[in-house]
Coordinates of C-alpha atoms and ligand atoms in Angstrom, one line a residue:
X439 CA -34.1 167.9 -129.3
X440 CA -36.1 170.7 -130.9
X441 CA -34.3 173.2 -133.0
X442 CA -36.9 175.4 -134.8
X443 CA -40.3 176.5 -133.5
X444 CA -43.0 178.9 -134.8
X445 CA -45.6 181.1 -133.1
X446 CA -49.1 181.7 -134.4
X447 CA -51.3 184.4 -132.9
X448 CA -54.9 183.8 -133.9
X449 CA -58.4 185.2 -133.1
X450 CA -59.2 188.6 -131.6
X451 CA -56.1 190.4 -130.3
X452 CA -55.6 190.6 -126.5
X453 CA -53.2 192.5 -124.3
X454 CA -50.2 190.3 -123.5
X455 CA -49.8 188.6 -127.0
X456 CA -46.5 190.4 -127.6
X457 CA -45.4 189.6 -124.0
X458 CA -45.9 185.9 -124.7
X459 CA -44.1 186.2 -128.0
X460 CA -41.2 187.9 -126.2
X461 CA -41.0 185.2 -123.5
X462 CA -41.0 182.4 -126.1
X463 CA -38.4 184.1 -128.2
X464 CA -36.1 184.8 -125.2
X465 CA -36.4 181.3 -123.8
X466 CA -35.8 179.8 -127.3
X467 CA -32.7 182.0 -127.7
X468 CA -31.4 181.1 -124.2
X469 CA -31.6 177.4 -125.3
X470 CA -30.2 177.7 -128.8
X471 CA -33.5 177.3 -130.5
X472 CA -34.6 179.3 -133.6
X473 CA -38.0 181.0 -133.3
X474 CA -40.3 182.1 -136.2
X475 CA -43.7 183.8 -136.4
X476 CA -46.4 183.1 -138.9
X477 CA -48.0 186.3 -140.2
X478 CA -51.7 186.9 -139.5
X479 CA -52.6 183.7 -137.6
X480 CA -53.7 180.6 -139.5
X481 CA -53.9 182.7 -142.7
X482 CA -50.0 182.9 -142.6
X483 CA -49.7 179.2 -142.0
X484 CA -51.8 178.6 -145.1
X485 CA -49.9 181.1 -147.2
X486 CA -46.6 179.9 -145.8
X487 CA -45.8 183.4 -144.7
X488 CA -43.5 183.6 -141.7
X489 CA -40.6 185.7 -140.4
X490 CA -37.7 184.9 -138.1
X491 CA -38.1 186.5 -134.7
X492 CA -35.1 187.9 -133.0
X493 CA -35.0 189.6 -129.6
X494 CA -32.3 192.1 -130.9
X495 CA -34.3 193.3 -133.8
X496 CA -38.0 192.7 -134.6
X497 CA -38.9 191.1 -131.3
X498 CA -37.6 193.8 -129.1
X499 CA -39.4 196.3 -126.8
X500 CA -42.5 194.2 -126.8
X501 CA -43.5 193.8 -123.2
X502 CA -45.8 196.8 -123.0
X503 CA -47.1 196.8 -126.5
X504 CA -50.7 195.9 -127.3
X505 CA -51.8 193.9 -130.3
X506 CA -49.5 191.3 -131.9
X507 CA -46.4 192.1 -133.9
X508 CA -47.1 189.1 -136.2
X509 CA -50.8 190.0 -136.8
X510 CA -53.8 187.8 -136.4
X511 CA -56.9 186.5 -138.2
X512 CA -60.2 185.5 -136.8
X513 CA -61.9 184.4 -139.9
X514 CA -59.7 181.6 -141.2
X515 CA -60.8 178.1 -140.4
X516 CA -58.2 176.2 -142.5
X517 CA -60.2 173.0 -142.0
X518 CA -63.2 174.5 -143.6
X519 CA -62.1 177.5 -145.5
X520 CA -64.6 179.7 -147.3
X521 CA -63.4 180.2 -150.9
X522 CA -64.8 181.5 -154.1
X523 CA -64.7 179.2 -157.1
X524 CA -66.3 180.0 -160.5
X525 CA -68.5 182.7 -158.8
X526 CA -69.7 180.2 -156.1
X527 CA -68.9 180.0 -152.4
X528 CA -67.3 176.6 -151.5
X529 CA -65.7 175.3 -148.3
X530 CA -62.4 173.6 -148.6
X531 CA -60.2 171.6 -146.2
X532 CA -56.8 173.3 -146.6
X533 CA -55.2 171.7 -143.6
X534 CA -52.9 169.4 -145.6
X535 CA -51.3 172.5 -147.2
X536 CA -50.7 173.9 -143.8
X537 CA -49.1 170.7 -142.5
X538 CA -46.9 170.5 -145.6
X539 CA -45.8 174.1 -145.0
X540 CA -44.8 173.3 -141.4
X541 CA -42.9 170.2 -142.5
X542 CA -41.1 172.0 -145.3
X543 CA -40.1 174.8 -143.0
X544 CA -38.8 172.2 -140.5
X545 CA -40.7 173.5 -137.5
X546 CA -40.5 171.0 -134.6
X547 CA -43.4 172.6 -132.8
X548 CA -46.0 175.4 -133.3
X549 CA -47.3 177.5 -130.5
X550 CA -50.9 178.5 -131.0
X551 CA -51.7 181.6 -129.0
X552 CA -55.5 181.9 -129.0
X553 CA -58.9 181.2 -127.5
X554 CA -61.2 178.2 -127.8
X555 CA -61.5 178.2 -131.6
X556 CA -57.8 178.5 -132.1
X557 CA -57.1 175.6 -129.7
X558 CA -59.7 173.5 -131.5
X559 CA -57.8 173.9 -134.8
X560 CA -54.6 173.3 -132.9
X561 CA -56.1 170.0 -131.6
X562 CA -57.1 169.1 -135.1
X563 CA -53.6 169.7 -136.4
X564 CA -52.2 167.6 -133.5
X565 CA -54.4 164.7 -134.6
X566 CA -52.6 164.9 -138.0
X567 CA -49.1 164.6 -136.5
X568 CA -48.2 168.3 -135.9
X569 CA -46.6 169.1 -132.5
X570 CA -48.8 171.8 -131.0
X571 CA -48.6 173.7 -127.8
X572 CA -51.5 176.1 -127.1
X573 CA -51.4 179.2 -125.0
X574 CA -54.8 180.4 -123.7
X575 CA -55.5 184.0 -124.9
X576 CA -58.7 185.9 -124.6
X577 CA -60.0 188.9 -122.7
X578 CA -63.2 186.8 -122.2
X579 CA -61.4 184.4 -119.8
X580 CA -63.4 181.5 -121.0
X581 CA -60.9 178.9 -122.1
X582 CA -61.4 175.5 -120.4
X583 CA -58.9 174.1 -118.0
X584 CA -57.1 177.3 -117.0
X585 CA -58.1 179.7 -114.3
X586 CA -57.0 182.9 -116.0
X587 CA -56.3 183.7 -119.7
X588 CA -53.9 186.4 -120.5
X589 CA -55.6 189.7 -121.6
X590 CA -58.4 189.3 -119.1
X591 CA -56.9 191.3 -116.3
X592 CA -56.3 194.2 -118.6
X593 CA -59.9 194.1 -119.9
X594 CA -61.2 194.1 -116.3
X595 CA -59.0 197.1 -115.5
X596 CA -60.2 199.1 -118.5
X597 CA -63.8 198.3 -117.6
X598 CA -63.2 199.3 -114.0
X599 CA -61.7 202.6 -115.0
X600 CA -64.8 203.2 -117.3
X601 CA -67.1 202.5 -114.3
X602 CA -65.2 205.0 -112.1
X603 CA -65.7 207.6 -114.8
X604 CA -69.4 206.7 -115.4
X605 CA -70.0 207.0 -111.6
X606 CA -69.3 210.7 -111.7
X607 CA -71.8 211.4 -114.5
X608 CA -74.4 209.1 -112.9
X609 CA -74.2 210.9 -109.6
X610 CA -74.1 214.4 -111.1
X611 CA -77.1 213.8 -113.4
X612 CA -79.1 211.3 -111.3
X613 CA -79.0 208.8 -114.1
X614 CA -78.8 205.1 -114.6
X615 CA -75.5 204.5 -116.5
X616 CA -75.3 201.2 -118.3
X617 CA -71.9 199.8 -119.4
X618 CA -71.9 197.1 -122.0
X619 CA -68.7 195.1 -121.9
X620 CA -67.4 192.1 -123.9
X621 CA -67.9 188.5 -122.9
X622 CA -69.7 186.4 -125.5
X623 CA -70.8 183.4 -123.6
X624 CA -69.2 184.0 -120.2
X625 CA -69.6 187.0 -117.9
X626 CA -66.2 187.2 -116.3
X627 CA -65.4 190.7 -117.4
X628 CA -68.9 192.0 -116.4
X629 CA -68.9 190.4 -113.0
X630 CA -65.4 191.2 -111.9
X631 CA -65.5 194.8 -113.1
X632 CA -68.8 195.2 -111.5
X633 CA -67.3 194.2 -108.1
X634 CA -64.1 196.3 -108.8
X635 CA -66.1 199.3 -110.0
X636 CA -68.8 199.3 -107.3
X637 CA -71.7 198.6 -109.7
X638 CA -75.2 198.0 -108.5
X639 CA -76.2 195.5 -111.1
X640 CA -74.3 192.9 -113.2
X641 CA -76.0 191.0 -116.0
X642 CA -74.1 188.0 -117.3
X643 CA -74.8 185.3 -119.9
X644 CA -74.9 182.6 -117.2
X645 CA -77.9 184.1 -115.5
X646 CA -80.8 185.1 -117.8
X647 CA -82.2 188.2 -116.2
X648 CA -85.6 189.5 -115.1
X649 CA -85.6 193.2 -115.8
X650 CA -88.3 193.7 -113.2
X651 CA -85.9 192.4 -110.5
X652 CA -83.2 194.9 -111.8
X653 CA -85.8 197.7 -111.6
X654 CA -86.7 196.7 -108.1
X655 CA -83.1 197.0 -107.0
X656 CA -82.8 200.5 -108.6
X657 CA -86.1 201.7 -107.2
X658 CA -85.0 200.5 -103.7
X659 CA -81.8 202.5 -104.1
X660 CA -84.0 205.5 -105.1
X661 CA -86.2 205.1 -102.1
X662 CA -83.1 205.1 -99.9
X663 CA -82.0 208.4 -101.4
X664 CA -79.6 207.2 -104.1
X665 CA -80.8 208.9 -107.3
X666 CA -78.3 207.0 -109.6
X667 CA -77.3 203.5 -110.4
X668 CA -74.6 201.7 -112.3
X669 CA -75.4 198.6 -114.4
X670 CA -72.8 196.4 -116.1
X671 CA -74.1 194.2 -118.9
X672 CA -72.1 191.5 -120.7
X673 CA -72.6 191.6 -124.5
X674 CA -73.9 188.0 -124.3
X675 CA -76.5 188.7 -121.5
X676 CA -80.1 187.9 -122.3
X677 CA -83.5 188.3 -120.7
X678 CA -85.2 185.2 -119.1
X679 CA -87.8 185.2 -121.9
X680 CA -85.6 186.5 -124.7
X681 CA -82.4 185.9 -126.7
X682 CA -79.0 187.4 -127.1
X683 CA -78.9 190.6 -129.2
X684 CA -77.0 190.2 -132.5
X685 CA -75.7 193.3 -134.1
X686 CA -74.7 191.7 -137.3
X687 CA -74.7 188.3 -138.9
X688 CA -71.4 187.5 -140.6
X689 CA -70.6 185.1 -143.4
X690 CA -67.0 184.2 -142.6
X691 CA -67.5 180.5 -143.2
X692 CA -68.4 177.3 -141.5
X693 CA -66.9 176.4 -138.1
X694 CA -66.6 180.1 -137.1
X695 CA -68.8 182.1 -134.8
X696 CA -70.6 184.1 -137.4
X697 CA -72.4 186.6 -135.2
X698 CA -71.3 190.0 -133.9
X699 CA -73.0 190.7 -130.6
X700 CA -74.0 194.1 -129.4
X701 CA -77.1 196.1 -128.4
X702 CA -78.1 194.5 -125.1
X703 CA -76.9 197.5 -123.2
X704 CA -79.2 199.9 -125.0
X705 CA -82.1 197.5 -124.5
X706 CA -81.5 197.3 -120.8
X707 CA -81.1 201.1 -120.5
X708 CA -84.4 201.7 -122.4
X709 CA -86.3 199.1 -120.3
X710 CA -84.9 200.5 -117.0
X711 CA -85.8 204.1 -118.0
X712 CA -89.4 203.0 -118.5
X713 CA -89.6 201.0 -115.3
X714 CA -87.8 203.4 -112.9
X715 CA -88.5 206.8 -114.4
X716 CA -84.8 207.6 -114.1
X717 CA -83.0 208.9 -117.2
X718 CA -80.7 206.1 -118.5
X719 CA -77.7 206.1 -120.8
X720 CA -75.7 203.3 -122.3
X721 CA -72.0 203.2 -123.1
X722 CA -70.5 200.4 -125.2
X723 CA -66.9 199.9 -124.2
X724 CA -66.0 197.7 -127.2
X725 CA -62.5 197.3 -128.5
X726 CA -61.0 199.6 -125.9
X727 CA -61.0 196.6 -123.7
X728 CA -58.8 194.6 -126.0
X729 CA -56.3 197.2 -127.1
X730 CA -53.3 198.9 -125.6
X731 CA -50.9 198.2 -122.8
X732 CA -51.3 195.1 -120.7
X733 CA -51.4 195.5 -116.9
X734 CA -48.4 194.4 -114.9
X735 CA -50.4 191.2 -114.0
X736 CA -50.9 190.4 -117.6
X737 CA -47.3 191.1 -118.5
X738 CA -46.1 188.6 -115.8
X739 CA -48.8 186.0 -116.6
X740 CA -48.0 186.2 -120.3
X741 CA -44.3 185.8 -119.6
X742 CA -45.0 182.8 -117.4
X743 CA -47.2 181.3 -120.2
X744 CA -44.5 181.9 -122.8
X745 CA -41.7 180.4 -120.7
X746 CA -43.8 177.4 -119.7
X747 CA -44.8 176.8 -123.4
X748 CA -41.1 176.7 -124.4
X749 CA -40.2 174.5 -121.4
X750 CA -42.9 172.0 -122.5
X751 CA -41.6 172.0 -126.0
X752 CA -38.1 171.3 -124.8
X753 CA -39.5 168.4 -122.7
X754 CA -41.3 167.1 -125.7
X755 CA -44.7 167.5 -124.2
X756 CA -46.9 168.3 -127.2
X757 CA -50.6 168.6 -128.0
X758 CA -51.3 170.4 -124.7
X759 CA -52.5 173.7 -123.6
X760 CA -50.4 175.6 -121.1
X761 CA -52.6 176.3 -118.1
X762 CA -52.5 178.4 -114.9
X763 CA -54.3 176.4 -112.2
X764 CA -54.4 177.2 -108.5
X765 CA -51.5 179.6 -108.8
X766 CA -49.3 177.1 -110.7
X767 CA -48.2 176.8 -114.3
X768 CA -49.4 173.4 -115.7
X769 CA -50.8 171.9 -118.8
X770 CA -53.9 170.0 -120.0
X771 CA -54.3 167.9 -123.2
X772 CA -55.8 169.8 -126.1
X773 CA -58.2 166.9 -126.4
X774 CA -59.6 167.8 -122.9
X775 CA -59.7 171.5 -123.8
X776 CA -61.8 170.8 -126.9
X777 CA -64.1 168.7 -124.7
X778 CA -67.1 167.3 -126.5
X779 CA -66.4 169.3 -129.6
X780 CA -64.4 166.4 -131.1
X781 CA -65.3 166.4 -134.8
X782 CA -62.3 167.5 -136.8
X783 CA -62.7 170.7 -138.8
X784 CA -66.4 171.2 -137.9
X785 CA -67.8 173.5 -135.3
X786 CA -64.7 175.2 -134.3
X787 CA -64.6 178.9 -133.3
X788 CA -65.9 180.4 -130.1
X789 CA -69.5 179.2 -130.6
X790 CA -72.2 178.7 -128.1
X791 CA -71.6 175.0 -128.3
X792 CA -67.9 175.0 -127.7
X793 CA -66.2 173.9 -124.5
X794 CA -65.9 177.3 -122.9
X795 CA -65.4 178.0 -119.2
X796 CA -68.5 179.7 -117.9
X797 CA -68.9 181.2 -114.4
X798 CA -70.3 178.5 -112.0
X799 CA -72.9 179.5 -109.5
X800 CA -70.7 178.7 -106.6
X801 CA -67.8 180.8 -107.9
X802 CA -66.6 183.2 -105.2
X803 CA -67.3 186.1 -107.6
X804 CA -71.0 185.2 -107.6
X805 CA -71.2 184.8 -103.8
X806 CA -69.2 188.0 -103.3
X807 CA -71.4 189.9 -105.6
X808 CA -74.6 188.7 -103.9
X809 CA -73.3 189.4 -100.4
X810 CA -72.5 193.0 -101.2
X811 CA -75.9 193.5 -102.8
X812 CA -75.0 193.5 -106.5
X813 CA -78.1 192.5 -108.3
X814 CA -77.6 189.7 -110.9
X815 CA -81.0 190.0 -112.5
X816 CA -82.5 187.0 -110.7
Ligands
F6P1108 O1 -63.5 186.8 -127.8 C1 -63.1 188.0 -127.6 C2 -64.0 189.1 -128.1 O2 -63.4 190.3 -127.8 C3 -65.5 188.9 -127.7 O3 -65.7 189.4 -126.4 C4 -66.2 189.7 -128.7 O4 -67.5 189.3 -128.9 C5 -65.4 189.3 -129.9 O5 -64.1 189.0 -129.5 C6 -65.4 190.4 -131.0 O6 -64.5 190.0 -132.0 P1 -64.4 190.7 -133.4 O7 -65.3 191.8 -133.6 O8 -62.9 191.1 -133.5 O9 -64.6 189.6 -134.4

């Protein structure tokens, strides 16, 4: 019988985090279990900084709230923590301190709400005897073994709304409007919002693009009397003969994805202006996609994820990720989620090599896009 559990929200924020917290807290309370939250992700676990969560006080009115009431961190790999010692940068394995903190607090299970990198650390803790249950969070929708992560639907809605608004400018000015959306190594947001927003082109990391093919599509539209076009570009998209565009190299420590992407939208807009003669403009949607109120779909999905996570804890099914597969709540072992990325402590984070779920070429979104004439740059 479990008596005390703790929640960790880690990595970039995503709409629905608070809804998951709420669902876990409510289910815990219904079943006489105490629920706590570590402050600022794995950083709070390391610093032994946690608060009691209570649906009557601090964990109330959460369903519609963006962000996370317990904070998050996306630069803390406790298995390989960047520290300064005598003026030098050193990397330390601080995981034992975290494990001691969990034991001392008496937590029977920790819920790790996060993406690929967070689940990798969760798996590493589970190998060391901690009971872990992961919940797949990311607007990028790229966590392995689950069909939909929470936060994704909201991001697609925000991007779709932006496309509707960009359409009016594109039509009025006879311009190419490029929208750069998030999606580091998977193009789910770009592709789905392109379909929802009636875009003409969608460039995704899974299909390195040929800019001449994109220009051909836009020129064909021009020849048919359409003097504007809408292009959605995933931040991780790259040309056939080029590489992803990095805005900034970070130095957050080993095992983390130390690059900030951004700039591909501008590059595409510039190239298309030259090749088509149409004026082009780029809009980078950025963090608007991650913030604010979750959609009704994400509120419900997050609630299902939270309830299932607590159910699994009560059944004693640990070291798993809660999943949503073929319309049903289920779970997969964290070991499978981590995939080939087995080494403890090393290479965690949402890196190009991690076990993320990319769009497969037979995915209905790809076939749908192709049938309705959305150019995918190939
Ligand atoms: O993984 C989610 C995500 O929003 C990516 O799409 C984006 O590249 C990244 O986080 C940016 O994170 P941050 O700037 O907060 O480190």
